[in-house]
GROMACS .gro file of C-alpha atoms in nm:
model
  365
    1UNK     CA    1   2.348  -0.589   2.264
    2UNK     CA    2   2.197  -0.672   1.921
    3UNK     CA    3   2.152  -0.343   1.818
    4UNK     CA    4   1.974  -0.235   2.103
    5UNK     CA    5   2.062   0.057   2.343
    6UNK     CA    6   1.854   0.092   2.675
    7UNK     CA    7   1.762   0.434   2.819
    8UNK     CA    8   1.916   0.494   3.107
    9UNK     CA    9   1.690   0.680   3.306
   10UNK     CA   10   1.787   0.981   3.593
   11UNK     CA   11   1.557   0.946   3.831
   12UNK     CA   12   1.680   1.273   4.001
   13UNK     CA   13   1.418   1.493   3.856
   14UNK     CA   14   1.060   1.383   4.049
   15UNK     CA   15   0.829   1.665   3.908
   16UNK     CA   16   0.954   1.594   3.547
   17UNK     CA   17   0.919   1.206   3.600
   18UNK     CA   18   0.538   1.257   3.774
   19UNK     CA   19   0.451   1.533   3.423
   20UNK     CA   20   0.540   1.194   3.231
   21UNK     CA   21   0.349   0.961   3.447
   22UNK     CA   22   0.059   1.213   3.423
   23UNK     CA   23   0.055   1.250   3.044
   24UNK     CA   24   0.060   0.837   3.014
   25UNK     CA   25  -0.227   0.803   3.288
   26UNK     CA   26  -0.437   1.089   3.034
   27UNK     CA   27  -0.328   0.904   2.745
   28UNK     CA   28  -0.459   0.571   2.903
   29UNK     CA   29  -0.791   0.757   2.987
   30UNK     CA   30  -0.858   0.846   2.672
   31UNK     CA   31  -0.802   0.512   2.518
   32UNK     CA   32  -1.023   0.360   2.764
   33UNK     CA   33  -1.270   0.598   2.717
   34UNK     CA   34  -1.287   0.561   2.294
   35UNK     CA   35  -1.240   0.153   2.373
   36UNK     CA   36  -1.566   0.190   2.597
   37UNK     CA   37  -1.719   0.379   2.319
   38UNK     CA   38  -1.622   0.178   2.007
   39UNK     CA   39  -1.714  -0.214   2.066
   40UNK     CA   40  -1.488  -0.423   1.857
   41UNK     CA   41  -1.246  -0.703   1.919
   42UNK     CA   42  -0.890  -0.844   1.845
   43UNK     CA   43  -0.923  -1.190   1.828
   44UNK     CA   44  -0.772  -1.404   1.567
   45UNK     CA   45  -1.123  -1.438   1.384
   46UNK     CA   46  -1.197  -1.082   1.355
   47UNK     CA   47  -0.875  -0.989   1.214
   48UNK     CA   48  -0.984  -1.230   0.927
   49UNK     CA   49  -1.299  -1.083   0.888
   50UNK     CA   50  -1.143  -0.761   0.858
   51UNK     CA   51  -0.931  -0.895   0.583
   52UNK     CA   52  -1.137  -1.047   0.423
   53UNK     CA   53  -1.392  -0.741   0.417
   54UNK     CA   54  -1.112  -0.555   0.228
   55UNK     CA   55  -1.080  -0.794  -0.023
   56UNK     CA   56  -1.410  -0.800  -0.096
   57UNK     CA   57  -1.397  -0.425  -0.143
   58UNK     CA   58  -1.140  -0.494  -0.394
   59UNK     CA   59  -1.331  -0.772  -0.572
   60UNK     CA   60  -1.611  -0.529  -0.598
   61UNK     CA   61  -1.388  -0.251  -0.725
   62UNK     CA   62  -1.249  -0.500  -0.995
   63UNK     CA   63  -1.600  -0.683  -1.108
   64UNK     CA   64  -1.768  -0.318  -1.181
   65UNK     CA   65  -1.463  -0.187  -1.373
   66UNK     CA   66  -1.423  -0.513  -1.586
   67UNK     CA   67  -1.815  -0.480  -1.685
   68UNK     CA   68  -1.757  -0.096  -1.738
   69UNK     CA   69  -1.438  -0.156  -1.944
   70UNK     CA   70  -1.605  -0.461  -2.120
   71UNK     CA   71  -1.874  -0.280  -2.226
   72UNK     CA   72  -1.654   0.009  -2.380
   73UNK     CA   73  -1.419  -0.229  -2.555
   74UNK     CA   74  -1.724  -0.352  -2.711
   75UNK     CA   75  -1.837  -0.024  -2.815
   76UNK     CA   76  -1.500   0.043  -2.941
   77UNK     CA   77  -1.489  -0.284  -3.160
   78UNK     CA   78  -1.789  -0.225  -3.327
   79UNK     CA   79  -1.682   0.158  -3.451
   80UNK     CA   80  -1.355  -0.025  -3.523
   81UNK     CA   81  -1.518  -0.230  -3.751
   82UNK     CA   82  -1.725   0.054  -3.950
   83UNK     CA   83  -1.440   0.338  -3.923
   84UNK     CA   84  -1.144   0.104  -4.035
   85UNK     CA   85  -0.939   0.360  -3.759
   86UNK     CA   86  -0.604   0.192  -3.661
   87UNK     CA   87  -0.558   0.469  -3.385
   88UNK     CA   88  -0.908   0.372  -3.228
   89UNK     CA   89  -0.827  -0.075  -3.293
   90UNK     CA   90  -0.536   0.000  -3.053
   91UNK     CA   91  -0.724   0.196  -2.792
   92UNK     CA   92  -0.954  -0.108  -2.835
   93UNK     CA   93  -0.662  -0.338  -2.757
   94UNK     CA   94  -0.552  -0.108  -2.465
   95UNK     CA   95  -0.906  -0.137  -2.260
   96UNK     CA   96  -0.943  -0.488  -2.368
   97UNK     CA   97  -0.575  -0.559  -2.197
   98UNK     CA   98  -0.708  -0.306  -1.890
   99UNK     CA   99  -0.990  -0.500  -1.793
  100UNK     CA  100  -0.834  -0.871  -1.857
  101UNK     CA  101  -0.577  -0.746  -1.539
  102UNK     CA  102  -0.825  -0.733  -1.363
  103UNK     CA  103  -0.839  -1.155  -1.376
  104UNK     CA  104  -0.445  -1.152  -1.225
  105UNK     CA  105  -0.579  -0.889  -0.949
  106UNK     CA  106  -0.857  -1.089  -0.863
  107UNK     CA  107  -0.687  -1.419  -0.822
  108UNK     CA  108  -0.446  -1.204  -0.588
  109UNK     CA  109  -0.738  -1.118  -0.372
  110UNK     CA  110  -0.892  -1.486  -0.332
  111UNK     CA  111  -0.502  -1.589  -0.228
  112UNK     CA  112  -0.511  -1.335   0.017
  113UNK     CA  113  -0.786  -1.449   0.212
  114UNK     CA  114  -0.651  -1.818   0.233
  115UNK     CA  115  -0.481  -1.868   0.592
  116UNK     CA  116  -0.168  -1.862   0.630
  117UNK     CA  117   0.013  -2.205   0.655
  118UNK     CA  118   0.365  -2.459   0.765
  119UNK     CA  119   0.492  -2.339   0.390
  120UNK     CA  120   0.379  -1.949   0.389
  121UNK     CA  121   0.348  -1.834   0.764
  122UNK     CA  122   0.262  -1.495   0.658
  123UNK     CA  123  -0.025  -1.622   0.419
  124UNK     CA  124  -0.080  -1.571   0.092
  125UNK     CA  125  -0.090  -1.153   0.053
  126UNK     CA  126   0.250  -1.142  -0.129
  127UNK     CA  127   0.023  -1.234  -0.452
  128UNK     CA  128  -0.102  -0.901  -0.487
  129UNK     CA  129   0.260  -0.734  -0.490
  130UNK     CA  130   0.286  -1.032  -0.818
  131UNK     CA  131   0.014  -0.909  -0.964
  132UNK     CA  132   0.135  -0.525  -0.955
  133UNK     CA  133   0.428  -0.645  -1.109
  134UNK     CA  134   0.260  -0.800  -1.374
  135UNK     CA  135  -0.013  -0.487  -1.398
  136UNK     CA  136   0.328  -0.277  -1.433
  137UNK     CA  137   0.454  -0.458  -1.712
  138UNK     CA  138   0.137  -0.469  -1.886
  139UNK     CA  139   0.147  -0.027  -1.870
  140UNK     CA  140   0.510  -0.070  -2.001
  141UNK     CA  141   0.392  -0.326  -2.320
  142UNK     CA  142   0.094  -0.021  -2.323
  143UNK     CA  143   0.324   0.262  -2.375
  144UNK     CA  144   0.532   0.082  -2.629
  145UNK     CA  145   0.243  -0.075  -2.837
  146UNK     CA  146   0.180   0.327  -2.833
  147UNK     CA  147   0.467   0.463  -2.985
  148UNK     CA  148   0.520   0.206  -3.218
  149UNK     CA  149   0.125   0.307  -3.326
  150UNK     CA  150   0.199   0.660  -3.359
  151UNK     CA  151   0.529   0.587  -3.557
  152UNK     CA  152   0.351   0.345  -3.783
  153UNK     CA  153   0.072   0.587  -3.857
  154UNK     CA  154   0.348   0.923  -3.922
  155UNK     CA  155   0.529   0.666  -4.189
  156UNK     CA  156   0.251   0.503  -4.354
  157UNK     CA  157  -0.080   0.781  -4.317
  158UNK     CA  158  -0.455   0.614  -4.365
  159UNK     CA  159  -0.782   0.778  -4.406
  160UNK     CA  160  -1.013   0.746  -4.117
  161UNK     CA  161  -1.396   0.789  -4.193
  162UNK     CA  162  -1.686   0.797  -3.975
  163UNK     CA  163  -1.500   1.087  -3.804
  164UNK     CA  164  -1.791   1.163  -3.561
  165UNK     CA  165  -1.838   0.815  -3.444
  166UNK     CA  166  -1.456   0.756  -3.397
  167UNK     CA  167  -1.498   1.087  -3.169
  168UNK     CA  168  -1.784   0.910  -2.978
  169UNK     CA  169  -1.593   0.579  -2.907
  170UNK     CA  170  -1.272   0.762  -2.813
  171UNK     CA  171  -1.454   0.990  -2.571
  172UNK     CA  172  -1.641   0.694  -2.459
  173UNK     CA  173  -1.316   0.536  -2.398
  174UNK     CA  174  -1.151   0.850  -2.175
  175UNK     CA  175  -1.483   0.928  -1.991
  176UNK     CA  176  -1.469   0.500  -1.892
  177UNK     CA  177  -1.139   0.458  -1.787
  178UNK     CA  178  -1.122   0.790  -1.642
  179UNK     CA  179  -1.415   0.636  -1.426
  180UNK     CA  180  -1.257   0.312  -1.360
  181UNK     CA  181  -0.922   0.477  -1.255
  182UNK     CA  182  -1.077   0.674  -0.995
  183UNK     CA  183  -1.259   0.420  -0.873
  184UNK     CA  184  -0.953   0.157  -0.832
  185UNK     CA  185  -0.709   0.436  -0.705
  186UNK     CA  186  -0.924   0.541  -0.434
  187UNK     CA  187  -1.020   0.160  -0.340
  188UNK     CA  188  -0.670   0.085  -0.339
  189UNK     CA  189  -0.537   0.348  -0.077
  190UNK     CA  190  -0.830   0.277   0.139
  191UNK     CA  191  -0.765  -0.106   0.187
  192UNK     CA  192  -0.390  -0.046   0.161
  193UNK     CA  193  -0.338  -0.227  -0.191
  194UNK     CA  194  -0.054  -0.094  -0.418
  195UNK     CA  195  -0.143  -0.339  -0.698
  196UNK     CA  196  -0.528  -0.221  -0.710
  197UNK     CA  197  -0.366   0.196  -0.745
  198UNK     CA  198  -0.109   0.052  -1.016
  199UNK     CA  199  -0.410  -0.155  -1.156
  200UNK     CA  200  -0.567   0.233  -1.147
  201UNK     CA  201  -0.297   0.444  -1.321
  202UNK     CA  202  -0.304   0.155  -1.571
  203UNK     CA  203  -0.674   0.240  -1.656
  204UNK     CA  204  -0.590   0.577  -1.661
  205UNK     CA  205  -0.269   0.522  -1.945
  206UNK     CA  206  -0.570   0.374  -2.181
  207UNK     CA  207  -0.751   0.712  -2.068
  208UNK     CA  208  -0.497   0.887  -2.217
  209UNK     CA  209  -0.475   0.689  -2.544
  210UNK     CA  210  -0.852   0.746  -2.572
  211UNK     CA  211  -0.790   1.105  -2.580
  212UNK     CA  212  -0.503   1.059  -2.820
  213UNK     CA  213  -0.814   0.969  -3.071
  214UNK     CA  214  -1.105   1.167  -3.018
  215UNK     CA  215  -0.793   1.464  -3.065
  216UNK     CA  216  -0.608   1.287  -3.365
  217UNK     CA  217  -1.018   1.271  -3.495
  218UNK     CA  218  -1.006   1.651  -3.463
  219UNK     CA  219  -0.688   1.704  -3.623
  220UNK     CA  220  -0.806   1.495  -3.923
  221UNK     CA  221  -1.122   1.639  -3.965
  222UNK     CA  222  -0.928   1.980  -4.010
  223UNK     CA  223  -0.759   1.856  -4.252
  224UNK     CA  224  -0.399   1.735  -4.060
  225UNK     CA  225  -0.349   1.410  -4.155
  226UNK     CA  226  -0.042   1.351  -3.887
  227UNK     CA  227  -0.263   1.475  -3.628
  228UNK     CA  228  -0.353   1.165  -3.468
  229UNK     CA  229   0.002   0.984  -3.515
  230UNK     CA  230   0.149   1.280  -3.380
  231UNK     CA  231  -0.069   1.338  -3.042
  232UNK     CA  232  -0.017   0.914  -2.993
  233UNK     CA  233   0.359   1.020  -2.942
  234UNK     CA  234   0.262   1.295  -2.691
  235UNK     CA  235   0.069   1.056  -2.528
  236UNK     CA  236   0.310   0.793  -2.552
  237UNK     CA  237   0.514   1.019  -2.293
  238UNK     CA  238   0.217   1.078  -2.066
  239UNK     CA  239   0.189   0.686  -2.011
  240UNK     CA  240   0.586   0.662  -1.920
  241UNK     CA  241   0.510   0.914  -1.669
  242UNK     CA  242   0.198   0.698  -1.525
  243UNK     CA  243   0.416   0.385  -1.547
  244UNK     CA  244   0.705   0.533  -1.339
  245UNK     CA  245   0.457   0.654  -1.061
  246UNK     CA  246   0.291   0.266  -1.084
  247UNK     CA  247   0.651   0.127  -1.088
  248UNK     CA  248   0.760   0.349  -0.789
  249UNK     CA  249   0.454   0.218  -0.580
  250UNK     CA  250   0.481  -0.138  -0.613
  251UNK     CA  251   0.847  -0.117  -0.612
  252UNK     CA  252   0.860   0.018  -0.275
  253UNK     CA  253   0.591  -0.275  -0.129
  254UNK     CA  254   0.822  -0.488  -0.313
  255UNK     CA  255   1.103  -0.371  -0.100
  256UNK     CA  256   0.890  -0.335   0.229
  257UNK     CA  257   0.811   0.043   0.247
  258UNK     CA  258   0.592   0.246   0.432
  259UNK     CA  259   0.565   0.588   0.535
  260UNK     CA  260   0.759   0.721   0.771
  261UNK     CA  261   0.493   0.856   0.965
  262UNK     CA  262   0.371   0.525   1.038
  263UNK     CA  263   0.668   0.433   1.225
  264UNK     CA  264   0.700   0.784   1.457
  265UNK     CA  265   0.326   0.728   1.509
  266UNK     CA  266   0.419   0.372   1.631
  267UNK     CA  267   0.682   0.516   1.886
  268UNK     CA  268   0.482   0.748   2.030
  269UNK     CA  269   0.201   0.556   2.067
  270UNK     CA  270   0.414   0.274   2.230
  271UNK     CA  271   0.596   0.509   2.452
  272UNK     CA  272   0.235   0.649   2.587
  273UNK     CA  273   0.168   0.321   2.743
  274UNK     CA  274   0.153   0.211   3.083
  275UNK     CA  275   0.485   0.041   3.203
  276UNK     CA  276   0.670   0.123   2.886
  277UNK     CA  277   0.989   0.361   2.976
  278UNK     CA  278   1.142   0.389   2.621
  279UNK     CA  279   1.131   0.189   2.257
  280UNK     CA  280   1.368   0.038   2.093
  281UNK     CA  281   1.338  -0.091   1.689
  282UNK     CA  282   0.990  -0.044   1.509
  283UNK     CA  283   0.963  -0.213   1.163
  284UNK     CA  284   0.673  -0.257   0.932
  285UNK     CA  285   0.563  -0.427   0.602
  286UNK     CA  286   0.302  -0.495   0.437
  287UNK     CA  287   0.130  -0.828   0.354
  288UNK     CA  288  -0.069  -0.781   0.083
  289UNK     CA  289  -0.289  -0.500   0.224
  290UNK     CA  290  -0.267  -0.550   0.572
  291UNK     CA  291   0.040  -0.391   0.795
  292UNK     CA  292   0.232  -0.641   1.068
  293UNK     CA  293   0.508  -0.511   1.289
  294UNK     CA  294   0.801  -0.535   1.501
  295UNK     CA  295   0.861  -0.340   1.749
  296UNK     CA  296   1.125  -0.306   2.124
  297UNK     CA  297   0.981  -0.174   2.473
  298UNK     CA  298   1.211  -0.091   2.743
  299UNK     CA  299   1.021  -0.208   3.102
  300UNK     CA  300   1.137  -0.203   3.431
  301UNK     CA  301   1.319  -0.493   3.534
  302UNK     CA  302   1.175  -0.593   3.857
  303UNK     CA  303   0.890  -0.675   3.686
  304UNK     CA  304   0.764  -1.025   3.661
  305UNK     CA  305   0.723  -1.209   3.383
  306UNK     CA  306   0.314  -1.196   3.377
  307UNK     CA  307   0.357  -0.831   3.436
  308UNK     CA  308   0.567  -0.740   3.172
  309UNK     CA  309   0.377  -0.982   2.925
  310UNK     CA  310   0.073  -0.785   3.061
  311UNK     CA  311   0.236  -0.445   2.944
  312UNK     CA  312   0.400  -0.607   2.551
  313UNK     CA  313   0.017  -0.719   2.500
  314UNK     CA  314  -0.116  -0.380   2.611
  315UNK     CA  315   0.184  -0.228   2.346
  316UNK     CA  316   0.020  -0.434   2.069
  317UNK     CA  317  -0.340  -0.340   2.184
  318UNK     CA  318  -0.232   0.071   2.156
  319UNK     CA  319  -0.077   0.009   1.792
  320UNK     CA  320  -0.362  -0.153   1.666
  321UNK     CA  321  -0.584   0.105   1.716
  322UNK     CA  322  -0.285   0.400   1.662
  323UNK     CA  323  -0.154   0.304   1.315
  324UNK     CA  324  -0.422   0.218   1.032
  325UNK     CA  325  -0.426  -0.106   0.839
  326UNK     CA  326  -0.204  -0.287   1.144
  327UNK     CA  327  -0.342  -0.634   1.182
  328UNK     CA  328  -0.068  -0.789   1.443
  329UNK     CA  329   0.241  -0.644   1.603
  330UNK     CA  330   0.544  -0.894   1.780
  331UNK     CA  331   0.626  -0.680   2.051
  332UNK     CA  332   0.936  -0.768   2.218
  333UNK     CA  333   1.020  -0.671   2.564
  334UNK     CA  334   1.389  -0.573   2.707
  335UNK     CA  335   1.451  -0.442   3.044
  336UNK     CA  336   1.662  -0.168   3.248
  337UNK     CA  337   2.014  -0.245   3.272
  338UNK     CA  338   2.113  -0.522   3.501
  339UNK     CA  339   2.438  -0.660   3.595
  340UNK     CA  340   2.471  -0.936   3.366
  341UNK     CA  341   2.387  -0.884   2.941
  342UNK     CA  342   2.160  -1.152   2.871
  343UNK     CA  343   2.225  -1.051   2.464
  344UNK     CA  344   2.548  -1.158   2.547
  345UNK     CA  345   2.539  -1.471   2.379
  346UNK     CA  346   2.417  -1.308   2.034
  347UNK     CA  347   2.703  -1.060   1.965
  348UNK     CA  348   2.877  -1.314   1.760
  349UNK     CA  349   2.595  -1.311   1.520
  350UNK     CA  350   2.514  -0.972   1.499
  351UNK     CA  351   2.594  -0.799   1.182
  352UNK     CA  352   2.828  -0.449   1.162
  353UNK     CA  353   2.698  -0.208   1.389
  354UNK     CA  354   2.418  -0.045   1.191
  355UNK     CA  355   2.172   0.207   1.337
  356UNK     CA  356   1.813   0.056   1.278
  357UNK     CA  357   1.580   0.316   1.115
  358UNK     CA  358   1.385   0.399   1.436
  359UNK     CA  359   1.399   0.666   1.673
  360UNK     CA  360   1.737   0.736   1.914
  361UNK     CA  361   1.679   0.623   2.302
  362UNK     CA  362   1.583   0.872   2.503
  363UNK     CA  363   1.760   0.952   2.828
  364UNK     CA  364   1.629   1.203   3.087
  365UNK     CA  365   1.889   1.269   3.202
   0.00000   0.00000   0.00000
């Protein structure tokens, strides 16, 4: 049957089967109660407007840090210019690369809110997982651009003056991306946008080669010329540590993962609704930074079809609300066993028995 195994159900235990109907009425109560309380819809248009209210979040998020960040690179540049520091030129270069991802980013955001169309059914949110990629290779090109620095500066040593005003644009530097990485991590996880938190721990990487400075600045004013060289490698090995935490986020989108608790939140959420005796397959991704699903309700199967189209829309109605970031859910609807297997005609085409990642059928028995 497709991959699908129906409950059976032992209907020789009435005061355990009327606890369960009893928990689902309370559960139904409850939601009826907070839908009462909460106005809000689920129509087509509002689930746009809730989209595109998080990417305007995360155009707001970008525009601030790009004037931030363009304001410190300019900062930088002109102590660059008086100090003659090679260490502080490629922080420089860092934030200048920082806030010019933020153009990719944004471009990923204005896809996102275009409808989705004959070509891309889905939309356009997959941009934003491109962009991450691109954000990830940019923190990769940082950490080598980096160590070839510090390497370059431990073979061939240069005098830095204006010591103090080196240590002014490198704290600058830390205190601003520092800033700017706070701000796009914590915008990122609250729309649900792995490219924004990568676009984060890349601000924070140039935070890091800030600091290299305003320490290498201390070294050399106490006389240790390979102090700033020296801390660049350290850093160097902080940044590979932010890129592999950047790479491991939008990898996973990349390969359609979510958290686990998303997906026993969606089975118990589906299997505390009216009419529905057991769940099948759940599955999630992500489009861009909105969640769809998939998900497999067992119903009775003397119901009509109006009724049990009444109870797959009610499914979709309880996930919604139950898992955060969902925007739409295909629920699917199989019944009790019957006589006849009306998946019959797909076991040709399934592939080698393999147990979805979902939760085992439940039997009361």
């Amino acid at each position: 049957m497709d991959g699908k195994r129906h409950a059976h159900h032992d209907h020789g235990h009435p005061a355990r089967t009327q606890r369960t109907q009893q928990r689902r009425r309370l559960r139904l109560l409850r939601h009826r109660l907070a839908h009462l309380l909460t106005p809000h819809s689920h129509e087509a248009g509002d689930k746009v407007d809730a989209a595109m209210e998080t990417s305007r979040d995360g155009m707001r998020t970008l525009w601030i840090s790009l004037v931030l960040l363009g304001v410190t690179t300019v900062v930088q540049a002109v102590i660059v210019a008086l100090s003659g520091s090679v260490a502080l030129f490629g922080d420089t270069v860092h934030n200048a690369a920082d806030a010019l991802t933020a153009v990719p980013l944004g471009i990923a955001f204005l896809l996102g809110r275009r409808a989705a169309d004959r070509r891309y059914t889905y939309g356009y949110g997959r941009a934003e997982d491109l962009a991450g990629v691109l954000i990830v290779v940019t923190i990769a090109a940082s950490a080598v651009l980096a160590a070839w620095t510090g390497v370059d500066r431990l073979l061939h040593p240069r005098d830095i003056t204006h010591l103090w005003a080196v240590s002014g644009a490198a704290l600058a530097g830390f205190v601003g991306n520092e800033w700017v990485a706070r701000y796009r991590i914590r915008t990122g996880r609250r729309i649900g946008s792995a490219a924004l938190v990568a676009d984060g721990l890349h601000a924070r990487t140039d935070g890091f080669t800030s600091l290299a400075v305003l320490l290498g600045a201390g070294g050399t004013a106490l006389g240790w010329r390979a102090a700033d060289p020296v801390v660049g490698l350290l850093i160097t090995l902080a940044i590979l540590l932010v890129l592999k935490d950047a790479a491991r986020e939008v990898y996973r989108r990349l390969m359609d993962s979510v958290d686990p608790e998303l997906v026993t939140t969606a089975h118990a959420t589906l299997r505390g609704v009216d009419g529905v005796l057991d769940t099948g397959q759940v599955r999630m991704r992500w489009i861009g930074h909105a969640l769809r699903a998939e998900a497999d309700i067992v119903v009775d199967a003397r119901l009509t079809v109006v009724e049990a189209h009444r109870i797959a829309v009610a499914a979709e109605h309880a996930l919604i609300h139950a898992v955060p970031r969902l925007t739409a859910a295909t629920v699917h609807t199989d019944h009790t066993p019957v006589e006849d297997d009306p998946h019959a005609t797909l076991h040709h085409h399934a592939p080698p028995a393999r147990r979805p990642a979902s939760a085992p059928a439940r039997s009361s028995g």
